[in-house]
Short mmCIF file of C-alpha atoms in Angstrom, two decimals:
data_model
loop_
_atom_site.label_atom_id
_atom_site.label_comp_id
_atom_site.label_asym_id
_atom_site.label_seq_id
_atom_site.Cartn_x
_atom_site.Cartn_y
_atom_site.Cartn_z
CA UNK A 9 0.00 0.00 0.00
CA UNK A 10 1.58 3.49 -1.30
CA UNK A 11 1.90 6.48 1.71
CA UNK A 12 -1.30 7.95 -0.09
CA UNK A 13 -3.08 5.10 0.00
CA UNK A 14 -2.80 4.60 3.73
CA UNK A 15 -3.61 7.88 4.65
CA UNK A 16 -6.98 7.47 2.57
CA UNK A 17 -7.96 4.89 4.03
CA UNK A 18 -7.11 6.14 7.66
CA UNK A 19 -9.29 9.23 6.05
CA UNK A 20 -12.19 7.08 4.98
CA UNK A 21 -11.80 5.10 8.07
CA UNK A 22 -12.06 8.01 10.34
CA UNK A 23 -14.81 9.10 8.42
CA UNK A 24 -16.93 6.02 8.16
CA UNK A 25 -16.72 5.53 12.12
CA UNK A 26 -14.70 2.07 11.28
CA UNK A 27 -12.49 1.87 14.62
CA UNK A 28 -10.47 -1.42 13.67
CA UNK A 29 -9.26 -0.01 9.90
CA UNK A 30 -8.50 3.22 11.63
CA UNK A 31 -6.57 2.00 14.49
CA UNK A 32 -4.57 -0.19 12.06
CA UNK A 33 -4.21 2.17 9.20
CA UNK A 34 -3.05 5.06 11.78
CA UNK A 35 -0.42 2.43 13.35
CA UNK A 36 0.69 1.79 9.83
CA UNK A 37 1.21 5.34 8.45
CA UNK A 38 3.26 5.95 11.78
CA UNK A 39 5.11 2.61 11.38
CA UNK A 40 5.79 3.76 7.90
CA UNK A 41 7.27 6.32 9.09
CA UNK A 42 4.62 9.02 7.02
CA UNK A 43 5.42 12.71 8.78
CA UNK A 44 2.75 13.19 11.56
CA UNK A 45 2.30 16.76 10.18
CA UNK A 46 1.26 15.14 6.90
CA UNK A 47 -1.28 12.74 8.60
CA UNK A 48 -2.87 15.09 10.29
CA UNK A 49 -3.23 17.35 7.42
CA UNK A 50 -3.94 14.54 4.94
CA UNK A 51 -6.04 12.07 6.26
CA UNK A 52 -7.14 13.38 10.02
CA UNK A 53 -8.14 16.81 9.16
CA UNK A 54 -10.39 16.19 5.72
CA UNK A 55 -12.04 13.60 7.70
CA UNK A 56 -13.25 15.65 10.63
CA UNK A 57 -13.65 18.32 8.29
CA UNK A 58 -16.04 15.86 6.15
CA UNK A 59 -17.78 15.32 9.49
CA UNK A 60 -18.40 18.26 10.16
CA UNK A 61 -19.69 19.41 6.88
CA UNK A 62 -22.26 16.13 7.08
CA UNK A 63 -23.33 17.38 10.45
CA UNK A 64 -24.01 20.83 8.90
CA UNK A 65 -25.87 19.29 5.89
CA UNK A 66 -28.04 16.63 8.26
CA UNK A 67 -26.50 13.82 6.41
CA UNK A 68 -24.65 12.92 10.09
CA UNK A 69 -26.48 12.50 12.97
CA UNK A 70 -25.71 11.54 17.03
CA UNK A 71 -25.12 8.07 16.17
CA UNK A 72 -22.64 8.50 13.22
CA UNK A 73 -21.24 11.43 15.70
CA UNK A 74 -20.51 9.25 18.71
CA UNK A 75 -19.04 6.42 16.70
CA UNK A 76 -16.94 8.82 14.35
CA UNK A 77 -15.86 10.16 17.93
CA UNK A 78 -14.85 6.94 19.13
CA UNK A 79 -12.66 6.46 16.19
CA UNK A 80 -11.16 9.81 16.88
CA UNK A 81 -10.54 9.69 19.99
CA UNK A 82 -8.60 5.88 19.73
CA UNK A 83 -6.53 7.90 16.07
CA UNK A 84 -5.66 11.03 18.91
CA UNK A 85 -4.12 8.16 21.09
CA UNK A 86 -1.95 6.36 18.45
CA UNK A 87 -0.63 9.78 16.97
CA UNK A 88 -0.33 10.92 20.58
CA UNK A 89 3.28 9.64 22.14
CA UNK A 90 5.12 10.43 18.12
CA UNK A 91 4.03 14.20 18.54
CA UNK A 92 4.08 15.10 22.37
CA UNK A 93 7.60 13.85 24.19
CA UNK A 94 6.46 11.87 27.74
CA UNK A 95 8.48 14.71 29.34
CA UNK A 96 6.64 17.15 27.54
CA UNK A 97 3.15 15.72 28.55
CA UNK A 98 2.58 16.90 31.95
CA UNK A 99 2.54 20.34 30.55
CA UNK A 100 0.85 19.54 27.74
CA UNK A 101 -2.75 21.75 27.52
CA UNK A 102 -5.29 20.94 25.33
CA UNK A 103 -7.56 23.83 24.39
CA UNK A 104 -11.15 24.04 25.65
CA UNK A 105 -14.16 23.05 23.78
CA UNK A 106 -16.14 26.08 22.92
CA UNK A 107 -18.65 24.58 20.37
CA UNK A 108 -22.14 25.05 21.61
CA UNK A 109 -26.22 24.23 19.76
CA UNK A 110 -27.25 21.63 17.69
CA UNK A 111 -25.65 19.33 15.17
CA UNK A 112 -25.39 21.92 12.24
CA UNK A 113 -23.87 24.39 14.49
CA UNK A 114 -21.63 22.04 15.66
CA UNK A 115 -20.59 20.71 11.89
CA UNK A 116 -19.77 24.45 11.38
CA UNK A 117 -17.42 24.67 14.31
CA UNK A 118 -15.66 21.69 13.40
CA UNK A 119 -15.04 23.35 9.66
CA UNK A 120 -13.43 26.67 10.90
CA UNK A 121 -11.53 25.04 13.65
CA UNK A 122 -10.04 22.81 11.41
CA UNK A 123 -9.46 25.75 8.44
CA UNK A 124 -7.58 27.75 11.53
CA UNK A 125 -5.09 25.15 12.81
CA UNK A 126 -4.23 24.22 9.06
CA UNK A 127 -0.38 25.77 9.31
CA UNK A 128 -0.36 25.30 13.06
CA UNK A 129 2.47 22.92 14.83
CA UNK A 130 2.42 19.32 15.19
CA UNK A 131 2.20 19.94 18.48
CA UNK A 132 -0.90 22.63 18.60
CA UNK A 133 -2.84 20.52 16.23
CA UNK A 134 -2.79 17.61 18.60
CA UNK A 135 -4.21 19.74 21.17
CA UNK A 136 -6.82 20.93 18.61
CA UNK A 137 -7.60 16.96 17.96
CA UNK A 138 -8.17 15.99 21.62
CA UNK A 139 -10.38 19.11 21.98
CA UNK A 140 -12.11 17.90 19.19
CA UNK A 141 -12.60 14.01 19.99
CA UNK A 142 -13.05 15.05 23.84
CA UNK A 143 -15.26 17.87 23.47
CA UNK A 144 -17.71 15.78 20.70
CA UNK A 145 -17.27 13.27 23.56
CA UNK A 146 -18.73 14.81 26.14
CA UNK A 147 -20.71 17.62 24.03
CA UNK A 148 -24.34 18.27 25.22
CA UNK A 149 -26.05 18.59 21.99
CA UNK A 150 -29.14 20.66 22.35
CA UNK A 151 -32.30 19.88 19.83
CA UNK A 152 -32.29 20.05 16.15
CA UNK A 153 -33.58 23.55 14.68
CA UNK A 154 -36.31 21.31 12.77
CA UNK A 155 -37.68 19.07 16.15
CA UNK A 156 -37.49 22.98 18.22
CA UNK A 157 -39.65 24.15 15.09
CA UNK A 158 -42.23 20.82 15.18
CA UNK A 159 -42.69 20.95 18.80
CA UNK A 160 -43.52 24.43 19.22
CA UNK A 161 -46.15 24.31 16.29
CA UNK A 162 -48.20 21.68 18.06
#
């Protein structure tokens, strides 16, 4: 499998919430020594940035969001220990989930978080991932527009 190949499948992977492919095609690219910069910016970030955009569209909803979330969250682990030195990770700081409202708004965070941290660090864009797999962890979604709209008309 060429470098571009395994980073689209770790893309479609992520993407299609399937943990096992993920896990091994993100252990792979590492293995194969593929830069973590380009990872990230090849396979992770159009993948949550896919997410996102089918969360703003209503093609996504909290079931393909938790499992896509449990996929990132297990990627953010293996990529973890090549970017952030185990001396470096007690002061490691990941940066606080500030997404709020439904799914769409959500999707729409996720898009211009991931356009901003585009030329960041290796370093600063892990931070941005765990934000992002932690905070659509433990994210609160409130009601869909549409169901608010249907349950005041009645």
């Amino acid at each position: 499998m060429t470098r571009e190949d395994l980073l689209k499948a770790l893309q479609d992977a992520i993407f299609e919430g399937e943990l096992v492919e993920a896990k091994t095609a993100a252990t792979q690219a590492v293995e194969a020594k593929i830069d973590i910069d380009r990872i990230l910016k090849d396979a992770v970030w159009p993948a949550v940035y896919n997410i996102g955009e089918s969360m703003e569209e209503g093609d996504f909803f909290m079931p393909e969001v938790k499992i896509s979330t449990k996929v990132l969250l297990e990627v953010a682990s293996i990529l973890r220990p090549y970017i952030i030195d185990a001396d470096q990770i007690s002061a490691y700081v990941k940066h606080p989930w500030t997404g709020e409202g439904d799914i769409d708004d959500i999707g729409i965070y996720l898009k211009s978080t991931i356009k901003k941290s585009m030329n960041s660090s290796a370093y600063e864009q892990m931070a941005i991932l765990d934000m992002i797999a932690e905070g659509l962890n433990t994210h609160e979604f409130t009601p869909c527009k549409i169901q608010a709209t249907e349950i005041h008309h009645h």
